[in-house]
C-alpha positions as a LaTeX table, in Angstrom:
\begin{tabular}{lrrr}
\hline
Residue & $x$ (\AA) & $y$ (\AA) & $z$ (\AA) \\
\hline
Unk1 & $-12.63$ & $-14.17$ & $-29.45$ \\
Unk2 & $-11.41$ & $-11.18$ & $-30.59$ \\
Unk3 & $-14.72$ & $-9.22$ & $-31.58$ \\
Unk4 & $-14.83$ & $-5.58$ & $-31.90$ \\
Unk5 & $-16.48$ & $-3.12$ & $-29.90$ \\
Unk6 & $-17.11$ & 0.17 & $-30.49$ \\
Unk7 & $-18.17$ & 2.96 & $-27.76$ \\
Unk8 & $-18.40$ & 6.38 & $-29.09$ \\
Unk9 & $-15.36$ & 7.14 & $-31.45$ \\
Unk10 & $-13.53$ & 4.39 & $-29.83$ \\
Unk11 & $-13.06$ & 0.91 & $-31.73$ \\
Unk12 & $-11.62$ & $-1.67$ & $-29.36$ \\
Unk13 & $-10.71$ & $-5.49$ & $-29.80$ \\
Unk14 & $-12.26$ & $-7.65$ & $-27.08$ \\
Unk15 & $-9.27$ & $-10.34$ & $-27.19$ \\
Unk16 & $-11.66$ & $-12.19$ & $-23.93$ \\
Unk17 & $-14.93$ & $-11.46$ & $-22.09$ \\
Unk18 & $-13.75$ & $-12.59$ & $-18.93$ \\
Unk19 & $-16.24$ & $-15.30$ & $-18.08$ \\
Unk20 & $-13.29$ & $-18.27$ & $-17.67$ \\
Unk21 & $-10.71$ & $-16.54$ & $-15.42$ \\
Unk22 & $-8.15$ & $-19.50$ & $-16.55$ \\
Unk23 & $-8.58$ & $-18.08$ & $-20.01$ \\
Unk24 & $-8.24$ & $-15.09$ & $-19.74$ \\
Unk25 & $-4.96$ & $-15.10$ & $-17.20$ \\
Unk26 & $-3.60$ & $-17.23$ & $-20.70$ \\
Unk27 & $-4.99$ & $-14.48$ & $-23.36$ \\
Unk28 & $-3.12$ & $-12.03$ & $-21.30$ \\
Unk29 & $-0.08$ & $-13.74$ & $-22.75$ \\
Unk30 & $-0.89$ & $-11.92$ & $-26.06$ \\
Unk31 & 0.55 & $-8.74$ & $-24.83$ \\
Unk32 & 1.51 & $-6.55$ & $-21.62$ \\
Unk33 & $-1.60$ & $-5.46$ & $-19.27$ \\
Unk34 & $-2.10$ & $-2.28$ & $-17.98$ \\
Unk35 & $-0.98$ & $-3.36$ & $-14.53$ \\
Unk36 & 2.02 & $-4.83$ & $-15.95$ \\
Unk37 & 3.82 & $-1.96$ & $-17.61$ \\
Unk38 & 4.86 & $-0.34$ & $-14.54$ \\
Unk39 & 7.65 & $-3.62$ & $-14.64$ \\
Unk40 & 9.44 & $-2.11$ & $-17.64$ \\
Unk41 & 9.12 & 1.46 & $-15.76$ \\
Unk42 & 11.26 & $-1.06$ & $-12.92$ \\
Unk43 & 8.61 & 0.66 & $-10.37$ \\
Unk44 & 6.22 & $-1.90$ & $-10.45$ \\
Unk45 & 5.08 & $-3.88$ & $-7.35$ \\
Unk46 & 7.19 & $-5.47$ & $-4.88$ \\
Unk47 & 9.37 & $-8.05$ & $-5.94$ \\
Unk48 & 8.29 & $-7.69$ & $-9.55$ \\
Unk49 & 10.73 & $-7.77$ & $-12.54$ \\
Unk50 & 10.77 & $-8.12$ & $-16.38$ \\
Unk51 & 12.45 & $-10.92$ & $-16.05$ \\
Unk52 & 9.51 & $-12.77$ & $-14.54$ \\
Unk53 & 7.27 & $-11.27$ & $-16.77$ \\
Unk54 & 9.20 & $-12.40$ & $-19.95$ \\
Unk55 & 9.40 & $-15.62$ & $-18.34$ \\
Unk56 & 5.35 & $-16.01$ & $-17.89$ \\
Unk57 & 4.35 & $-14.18$ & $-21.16$ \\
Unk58 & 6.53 & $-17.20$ & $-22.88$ \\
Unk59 & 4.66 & $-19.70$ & $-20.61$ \\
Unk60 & 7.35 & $-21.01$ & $-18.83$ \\
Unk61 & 7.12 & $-24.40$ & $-16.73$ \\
Unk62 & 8.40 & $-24.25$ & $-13.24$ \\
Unk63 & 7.80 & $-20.32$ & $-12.03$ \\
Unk64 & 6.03 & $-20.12$ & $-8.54$ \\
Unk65 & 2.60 & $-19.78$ & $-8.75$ \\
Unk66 & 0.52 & $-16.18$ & $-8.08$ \\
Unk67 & $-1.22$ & $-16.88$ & $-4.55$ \\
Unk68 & $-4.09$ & $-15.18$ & $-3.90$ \\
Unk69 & $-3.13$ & $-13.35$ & $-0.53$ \\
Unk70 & $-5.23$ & $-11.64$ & 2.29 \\
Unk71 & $-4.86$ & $-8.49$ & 0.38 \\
Unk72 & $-5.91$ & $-9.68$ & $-2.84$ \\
Unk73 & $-9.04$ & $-11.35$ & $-1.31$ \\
Unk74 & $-9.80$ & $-8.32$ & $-0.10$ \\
Unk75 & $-9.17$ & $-6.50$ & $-3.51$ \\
Unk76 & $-11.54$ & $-8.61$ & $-4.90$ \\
Unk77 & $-14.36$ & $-8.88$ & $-2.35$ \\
Unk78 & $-14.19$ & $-4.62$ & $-2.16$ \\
Unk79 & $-14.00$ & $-4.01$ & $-5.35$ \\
Unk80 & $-17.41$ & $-3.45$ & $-6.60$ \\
Unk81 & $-18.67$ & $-1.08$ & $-3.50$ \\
Unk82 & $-14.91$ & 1.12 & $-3.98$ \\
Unk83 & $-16.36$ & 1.21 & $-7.38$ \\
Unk84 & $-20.34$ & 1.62 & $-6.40$ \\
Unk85 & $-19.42$ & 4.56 & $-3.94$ \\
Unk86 & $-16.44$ & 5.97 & $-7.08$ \\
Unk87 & $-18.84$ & 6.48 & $-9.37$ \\
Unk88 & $-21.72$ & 8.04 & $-6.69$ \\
Unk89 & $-18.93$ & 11.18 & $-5.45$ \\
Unk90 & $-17.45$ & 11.50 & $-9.31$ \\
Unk91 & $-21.80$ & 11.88 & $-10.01$ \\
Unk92 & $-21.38$ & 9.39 & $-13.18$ \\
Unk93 & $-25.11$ & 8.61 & $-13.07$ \\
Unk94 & $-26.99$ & 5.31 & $-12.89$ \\
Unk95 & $-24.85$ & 1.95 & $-14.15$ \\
Unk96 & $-25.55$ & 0.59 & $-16.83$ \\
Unk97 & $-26.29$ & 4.40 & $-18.12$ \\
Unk98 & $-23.39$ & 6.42 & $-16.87$ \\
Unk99 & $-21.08$ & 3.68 & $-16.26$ \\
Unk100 & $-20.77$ & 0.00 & $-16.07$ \\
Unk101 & $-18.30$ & $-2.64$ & $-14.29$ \\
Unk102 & $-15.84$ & $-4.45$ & $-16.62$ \\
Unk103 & $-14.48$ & $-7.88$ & $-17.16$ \\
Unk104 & $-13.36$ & $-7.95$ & $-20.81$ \\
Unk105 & $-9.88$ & $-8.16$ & $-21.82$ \\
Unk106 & $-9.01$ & $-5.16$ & $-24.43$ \\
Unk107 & $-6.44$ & $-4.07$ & $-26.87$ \\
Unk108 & $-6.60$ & $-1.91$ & $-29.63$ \\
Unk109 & $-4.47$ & $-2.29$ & $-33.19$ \\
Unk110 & $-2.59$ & 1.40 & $-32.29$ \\
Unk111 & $-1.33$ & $-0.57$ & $-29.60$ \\
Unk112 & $-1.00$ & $-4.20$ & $-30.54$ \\
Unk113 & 1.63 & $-5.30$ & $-27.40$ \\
Unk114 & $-0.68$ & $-3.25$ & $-24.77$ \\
Unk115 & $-3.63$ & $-4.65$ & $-23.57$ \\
Unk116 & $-6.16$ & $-3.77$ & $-20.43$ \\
Unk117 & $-8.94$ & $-4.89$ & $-18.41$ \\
Unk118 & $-10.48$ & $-1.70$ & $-16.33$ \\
Unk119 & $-12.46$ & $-2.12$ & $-13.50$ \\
Unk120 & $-15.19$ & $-0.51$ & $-15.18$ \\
Unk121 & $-15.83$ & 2.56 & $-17.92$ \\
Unk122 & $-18.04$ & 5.87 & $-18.13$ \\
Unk123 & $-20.51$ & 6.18 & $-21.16$ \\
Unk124 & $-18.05$ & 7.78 & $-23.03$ \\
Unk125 & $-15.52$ & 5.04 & $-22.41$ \\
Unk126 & $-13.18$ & 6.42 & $-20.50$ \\
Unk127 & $-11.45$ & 4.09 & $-17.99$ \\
Unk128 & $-12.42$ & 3.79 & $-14.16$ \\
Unk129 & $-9.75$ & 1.95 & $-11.64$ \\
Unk130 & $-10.40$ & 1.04 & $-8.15$ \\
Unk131 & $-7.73$ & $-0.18$ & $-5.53$ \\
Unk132 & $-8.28$ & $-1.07$ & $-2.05$ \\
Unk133 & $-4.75$ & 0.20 & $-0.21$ \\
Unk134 & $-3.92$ & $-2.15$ & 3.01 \\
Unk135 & $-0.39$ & $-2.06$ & 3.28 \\
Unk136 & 1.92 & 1.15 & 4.43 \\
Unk137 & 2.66 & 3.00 & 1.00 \\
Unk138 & 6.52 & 4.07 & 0.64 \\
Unk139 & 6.91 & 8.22 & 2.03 \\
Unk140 & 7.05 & 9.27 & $-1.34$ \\
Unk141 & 3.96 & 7.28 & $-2.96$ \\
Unk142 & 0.68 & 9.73 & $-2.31$ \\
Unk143 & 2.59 & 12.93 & $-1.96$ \\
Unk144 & 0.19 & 16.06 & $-2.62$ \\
Unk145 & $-2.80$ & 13.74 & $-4.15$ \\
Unk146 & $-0.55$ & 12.44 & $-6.82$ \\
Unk147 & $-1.21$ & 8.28 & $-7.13$ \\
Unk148 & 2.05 & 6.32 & $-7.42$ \\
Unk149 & 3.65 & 5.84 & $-10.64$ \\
Unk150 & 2.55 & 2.20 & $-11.02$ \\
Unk151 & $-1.18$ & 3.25 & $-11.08$ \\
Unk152 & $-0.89$ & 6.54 & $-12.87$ \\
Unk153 & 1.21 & 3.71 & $-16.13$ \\
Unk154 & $-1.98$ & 1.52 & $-15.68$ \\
Unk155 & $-4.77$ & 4.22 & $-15.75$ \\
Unk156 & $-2.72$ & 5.91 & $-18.81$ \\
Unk157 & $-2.29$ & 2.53 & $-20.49$ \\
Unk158 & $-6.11$ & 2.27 & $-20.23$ \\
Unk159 & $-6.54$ & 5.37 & $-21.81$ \\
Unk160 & $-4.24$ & 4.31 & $-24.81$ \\
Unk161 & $-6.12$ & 1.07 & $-25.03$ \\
Unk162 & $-9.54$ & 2.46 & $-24.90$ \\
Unk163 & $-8.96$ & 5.80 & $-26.82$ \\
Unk164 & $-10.19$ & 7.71 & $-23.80$ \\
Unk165 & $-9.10$ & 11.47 & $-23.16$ \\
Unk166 & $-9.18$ & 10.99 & $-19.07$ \\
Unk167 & $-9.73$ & 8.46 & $-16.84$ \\
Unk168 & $-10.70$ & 8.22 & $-12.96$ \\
Unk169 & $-8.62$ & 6.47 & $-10.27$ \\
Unk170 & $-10.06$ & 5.37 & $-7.05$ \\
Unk171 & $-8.42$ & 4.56 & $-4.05$ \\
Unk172 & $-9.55$ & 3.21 & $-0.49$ \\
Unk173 & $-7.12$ & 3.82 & 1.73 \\
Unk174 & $-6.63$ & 1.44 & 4.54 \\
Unk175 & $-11.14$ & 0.90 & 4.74 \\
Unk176 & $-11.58$ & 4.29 & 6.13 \\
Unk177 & $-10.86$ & 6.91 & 3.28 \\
Unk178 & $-11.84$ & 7.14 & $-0.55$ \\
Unk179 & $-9.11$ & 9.18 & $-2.47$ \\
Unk180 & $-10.03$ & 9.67 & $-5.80$ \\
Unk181 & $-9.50$ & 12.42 & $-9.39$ \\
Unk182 & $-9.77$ & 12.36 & $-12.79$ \\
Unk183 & $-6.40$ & 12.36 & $-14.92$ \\
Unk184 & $-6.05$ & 13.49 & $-18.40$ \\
Unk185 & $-4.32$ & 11.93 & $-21.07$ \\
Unk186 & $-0.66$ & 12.15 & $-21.18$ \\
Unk187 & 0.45 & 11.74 & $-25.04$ \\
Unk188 & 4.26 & 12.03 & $-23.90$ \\
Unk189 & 3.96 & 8.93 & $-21.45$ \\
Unk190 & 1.52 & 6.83 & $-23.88$ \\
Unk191 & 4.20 & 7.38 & $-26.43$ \\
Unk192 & 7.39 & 5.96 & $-23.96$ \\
Unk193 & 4.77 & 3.05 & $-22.40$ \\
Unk194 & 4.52 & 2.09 & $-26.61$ \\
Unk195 & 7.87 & 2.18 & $-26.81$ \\
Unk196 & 8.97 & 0.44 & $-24.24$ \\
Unk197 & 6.27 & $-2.47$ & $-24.62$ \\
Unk198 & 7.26 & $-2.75$ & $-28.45$ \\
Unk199 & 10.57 & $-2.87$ & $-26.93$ \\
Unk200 & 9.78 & $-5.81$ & $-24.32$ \\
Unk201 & 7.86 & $-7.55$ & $-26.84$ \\
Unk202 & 10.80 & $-8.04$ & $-29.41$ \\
Unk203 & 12.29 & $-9.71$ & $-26.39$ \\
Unk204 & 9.32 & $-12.06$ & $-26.17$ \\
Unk205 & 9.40 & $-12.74$ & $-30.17$ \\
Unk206 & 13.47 & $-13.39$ & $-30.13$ \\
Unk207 & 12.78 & $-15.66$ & $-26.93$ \\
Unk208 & 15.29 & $-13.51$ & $-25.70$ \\
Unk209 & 15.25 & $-13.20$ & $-22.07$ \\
Unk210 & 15.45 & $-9.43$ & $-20.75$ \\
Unk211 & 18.34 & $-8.38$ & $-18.24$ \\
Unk212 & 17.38 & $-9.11$ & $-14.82$ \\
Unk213 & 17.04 & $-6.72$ & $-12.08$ \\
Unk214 & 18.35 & $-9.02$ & $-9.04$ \\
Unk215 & 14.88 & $-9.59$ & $-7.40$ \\
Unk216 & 13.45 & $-12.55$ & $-6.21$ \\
Unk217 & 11.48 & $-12.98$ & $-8.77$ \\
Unk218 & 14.14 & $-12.46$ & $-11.37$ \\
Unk219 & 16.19 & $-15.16$ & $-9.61$ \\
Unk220 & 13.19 & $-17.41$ & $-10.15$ \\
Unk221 & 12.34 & $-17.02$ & $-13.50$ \\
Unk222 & 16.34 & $-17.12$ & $-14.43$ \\
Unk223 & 16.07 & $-20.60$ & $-12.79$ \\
Unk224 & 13.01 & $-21.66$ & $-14.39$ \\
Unk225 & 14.28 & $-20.35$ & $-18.07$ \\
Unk226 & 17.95 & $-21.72$ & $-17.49$ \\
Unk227 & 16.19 & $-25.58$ & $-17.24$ \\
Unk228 & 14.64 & $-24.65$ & $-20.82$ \\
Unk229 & 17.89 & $-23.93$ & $-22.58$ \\
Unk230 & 20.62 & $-26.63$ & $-24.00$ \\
Unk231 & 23.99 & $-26.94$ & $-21.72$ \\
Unk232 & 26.49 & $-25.24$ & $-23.38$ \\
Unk233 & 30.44 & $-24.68$ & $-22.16$ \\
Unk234 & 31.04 & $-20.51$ & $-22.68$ \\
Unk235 & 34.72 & $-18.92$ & $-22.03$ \\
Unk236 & 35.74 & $-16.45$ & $-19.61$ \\
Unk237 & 35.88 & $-13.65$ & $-22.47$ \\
Unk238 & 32.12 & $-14.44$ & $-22.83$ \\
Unk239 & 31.15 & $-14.36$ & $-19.10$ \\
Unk240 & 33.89 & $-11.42$ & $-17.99$ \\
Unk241 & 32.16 & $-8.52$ & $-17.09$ \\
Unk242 & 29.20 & $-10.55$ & $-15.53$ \\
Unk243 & 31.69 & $-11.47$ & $-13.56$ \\
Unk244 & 33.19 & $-7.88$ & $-12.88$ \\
Unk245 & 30.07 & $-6.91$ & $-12.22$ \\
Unk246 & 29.23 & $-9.83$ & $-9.61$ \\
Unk247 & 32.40 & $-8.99$ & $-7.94$ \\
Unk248 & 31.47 & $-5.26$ & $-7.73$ \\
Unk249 & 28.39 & $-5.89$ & $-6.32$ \\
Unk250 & 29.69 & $-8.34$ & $-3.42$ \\
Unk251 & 32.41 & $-5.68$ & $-2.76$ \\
Unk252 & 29.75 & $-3.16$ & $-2.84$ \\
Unk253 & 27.41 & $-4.90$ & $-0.91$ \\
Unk254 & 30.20 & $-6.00$ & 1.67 \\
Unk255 & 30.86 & $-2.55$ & 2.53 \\
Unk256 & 26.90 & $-1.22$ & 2.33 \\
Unk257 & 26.75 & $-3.71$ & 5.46 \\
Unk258 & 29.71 & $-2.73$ & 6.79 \\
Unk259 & 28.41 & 0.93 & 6.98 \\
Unk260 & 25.24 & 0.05 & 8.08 \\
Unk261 & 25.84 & $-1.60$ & 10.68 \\
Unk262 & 28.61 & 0.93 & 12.03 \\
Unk263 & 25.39 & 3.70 & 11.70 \\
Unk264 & 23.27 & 1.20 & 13.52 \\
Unk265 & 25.66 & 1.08 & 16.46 \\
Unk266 & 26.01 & 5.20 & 16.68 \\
Unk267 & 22.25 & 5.71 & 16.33 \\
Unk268 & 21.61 & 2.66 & 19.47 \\
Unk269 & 24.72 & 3.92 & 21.46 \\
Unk270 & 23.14 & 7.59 & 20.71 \\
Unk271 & 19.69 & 6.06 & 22.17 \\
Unk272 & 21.28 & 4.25 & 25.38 \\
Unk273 & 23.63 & 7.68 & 26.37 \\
Unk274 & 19.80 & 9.36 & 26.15 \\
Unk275 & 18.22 & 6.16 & 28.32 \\
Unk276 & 20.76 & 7.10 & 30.65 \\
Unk277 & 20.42 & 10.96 & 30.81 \\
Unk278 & 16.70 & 10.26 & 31.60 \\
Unk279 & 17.61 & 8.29 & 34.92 \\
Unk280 & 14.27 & 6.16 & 36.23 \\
Unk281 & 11.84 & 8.46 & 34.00 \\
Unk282 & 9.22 & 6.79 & 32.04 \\
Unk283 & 9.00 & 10.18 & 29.52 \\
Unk284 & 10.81 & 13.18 & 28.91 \\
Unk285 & 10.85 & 15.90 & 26.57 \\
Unk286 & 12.56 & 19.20 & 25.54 \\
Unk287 & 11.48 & 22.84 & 24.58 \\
Unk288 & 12.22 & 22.56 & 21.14 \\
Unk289 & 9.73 & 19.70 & 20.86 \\
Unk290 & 12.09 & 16.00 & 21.23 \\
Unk291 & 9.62 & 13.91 & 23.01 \\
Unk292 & 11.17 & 10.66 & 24.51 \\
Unk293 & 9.27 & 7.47 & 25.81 \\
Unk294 & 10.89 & 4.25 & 27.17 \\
Unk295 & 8.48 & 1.26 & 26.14 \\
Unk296 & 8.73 & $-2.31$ & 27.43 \\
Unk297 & 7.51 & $-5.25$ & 25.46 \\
Unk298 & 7.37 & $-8.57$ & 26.33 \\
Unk299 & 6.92 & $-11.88$ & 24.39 \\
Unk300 & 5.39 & $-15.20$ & 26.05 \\
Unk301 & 6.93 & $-18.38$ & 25.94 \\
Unk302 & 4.78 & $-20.65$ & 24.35 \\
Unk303 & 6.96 & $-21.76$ & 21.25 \\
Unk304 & 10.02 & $-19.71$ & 21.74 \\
Unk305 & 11.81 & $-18.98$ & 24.44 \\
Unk306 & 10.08 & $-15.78$ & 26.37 \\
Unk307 & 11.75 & $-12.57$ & 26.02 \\
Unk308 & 11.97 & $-9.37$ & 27.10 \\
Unk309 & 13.03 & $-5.84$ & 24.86 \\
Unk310 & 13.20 & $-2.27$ & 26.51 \\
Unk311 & 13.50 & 0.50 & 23.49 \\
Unk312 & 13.29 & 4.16 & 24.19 \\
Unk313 & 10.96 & 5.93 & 21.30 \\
Unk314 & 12.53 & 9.68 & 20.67 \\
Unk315 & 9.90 & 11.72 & 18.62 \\
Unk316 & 11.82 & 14.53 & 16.44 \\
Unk317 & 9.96 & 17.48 & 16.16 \\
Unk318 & 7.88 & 17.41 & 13.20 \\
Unk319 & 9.84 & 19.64 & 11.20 \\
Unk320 & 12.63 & 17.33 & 11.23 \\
Unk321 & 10.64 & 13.96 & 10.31 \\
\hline
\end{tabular}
């Protein structure tokens, strides 16, 4: 396809409208997509890993299949009234005047390994990005206002794609809550997410596979690309600090569990000495605000055998969360 479109002083390539959805998941093999370039930040979403995103840009056979889960489905089916109601509060106008949806695959020849597809655009093409947020975010993800990392790469990517000064990010957090802001342009980042993408790209134009980061999905595509590649017979010299480095990590591992599992027993023996300082009590708590709660749950038999757990809950006082 690739047809240009201009909007304002921007001049973008349209590399797919979006009509075929089959397509355009294969035209996004023509460079790294805005929701992708969090993966060679390594904070990208769970489980993800350049590895697996080398591995699918080259079209490899054999790689599990994206499913389409609950929260996707929901992503989906959301998406235009997160958007609808976005654009209302951030007073955009009318769509189709002040803004409009989007289903068009971009890039832009300033950028030639970063390409985007925003949820939508103001008049003045700047990028608008809607998420519907279902799961738990991580303690440090949403501090102060500030999105995560992996959204504020994808809404900056945008910008670099679609020459846009700022961009708005809309989130709906867990169906009850819109959080949403504008967010300028930040040259400094644009300039490492074109660096590292150029980077990531030579890898892809080698065929040279990028390191793996131990995830699932690493282990996966390492599978998948090792049944693409000729036997050959390599010597220890050639395979030696791989195999330091495997070592290292069992030993290190061995004794992660090891400590683990000695602060597991403190913190439960910590717990029972407390079940039994409360004697036949239900709830207790203290002056300086410790709040304590023994809970009972019980699980029916019907395809395991039924079980019962007693846990007591001990609330810190908030300052100490």
């Amino acid at each position: 396809m690739n047809e240009l479109l201009r909007i304002g002083t921007s001049e973008m390539i349209v590399l797919h409208n979006g009509q075929d959805r089959e397509a355009w998941i294969k035209s996004r093999n023509q460079g790294v997509g805005a929701s992708e370039v969090a993966m060679l930040f390594d904070c990208g979403y769970s489980e993800s890993s350049k590895l697996d995103l080398y591995a699918r840009k080259i079209e490899t056979e054999g790689l599990p299949p994206f499913e389409e889960t609950e929260p996707i489905l929901w992503g989906k089916l959301l998406e235009d009234a997160i958007i609808c109601e976005l654009a209302k509060r951030a007073e955009l106008g009318a769509e189709s005047e002040g803004w409009q949806r989007n289903k068009c695959l971009l890039g832009n020849a300033a950028y030639p390994h970063l390409i985007a597809t925003p949820d939508g655009m103001t008049s003045d093409c700047e990028p608008i990005e809607v998420k519907n947020i279902c799961h738990m975010p991580h303690k440090e993800e949403w501090n102060d206002g500030e999105i995560p990392l992996k959204y504020q790469l994808q809404l900056q990517t945008q910008m670099a794609v679609m020459g846009a000064t700022r961009g708005i990010f809309g989130a709906l957090m867990f169906g009850g809550r819109l959080v949403w802001n504008w967010f300028d342009r930040d040259d400094v980042l644009i300039a490492e997410i074109r660096n590292r993408a150029i980077d990531f790209w030579g890898h892809v134009e080698r065929r040279e596979p990028p390191e793996s980061n131990g995830s699932k999905s690493a282990h996966d595509a390492a599978f998948a690309l090792s049944s693409t590649i000729p036997p050959v017979e390599f010597f220890h010299g050639e395979i030696e600090q791989y195999l330091l480095d495997w070592e290292a990590g069992k030993e290190e591992e061995k004794l992660a569990n090891a400590a683990a599992k000695k602060a597991k027993a403190k913190h439960c023996a910590a717990a029972d000495a407390l079940t039994l300082k409360m004697g036949s009590a239900r709830h207790a708590i203290t002056t300086t605000g410790w709040a304590f709660e023994k809970s009972i749950k019980e699980r029916a038999g019907f395809y395991v055998n039924p079980s019962r757990t007693e846990k007591l809950n001990i609330e810190p006082p908030k300052g100490l969360r």
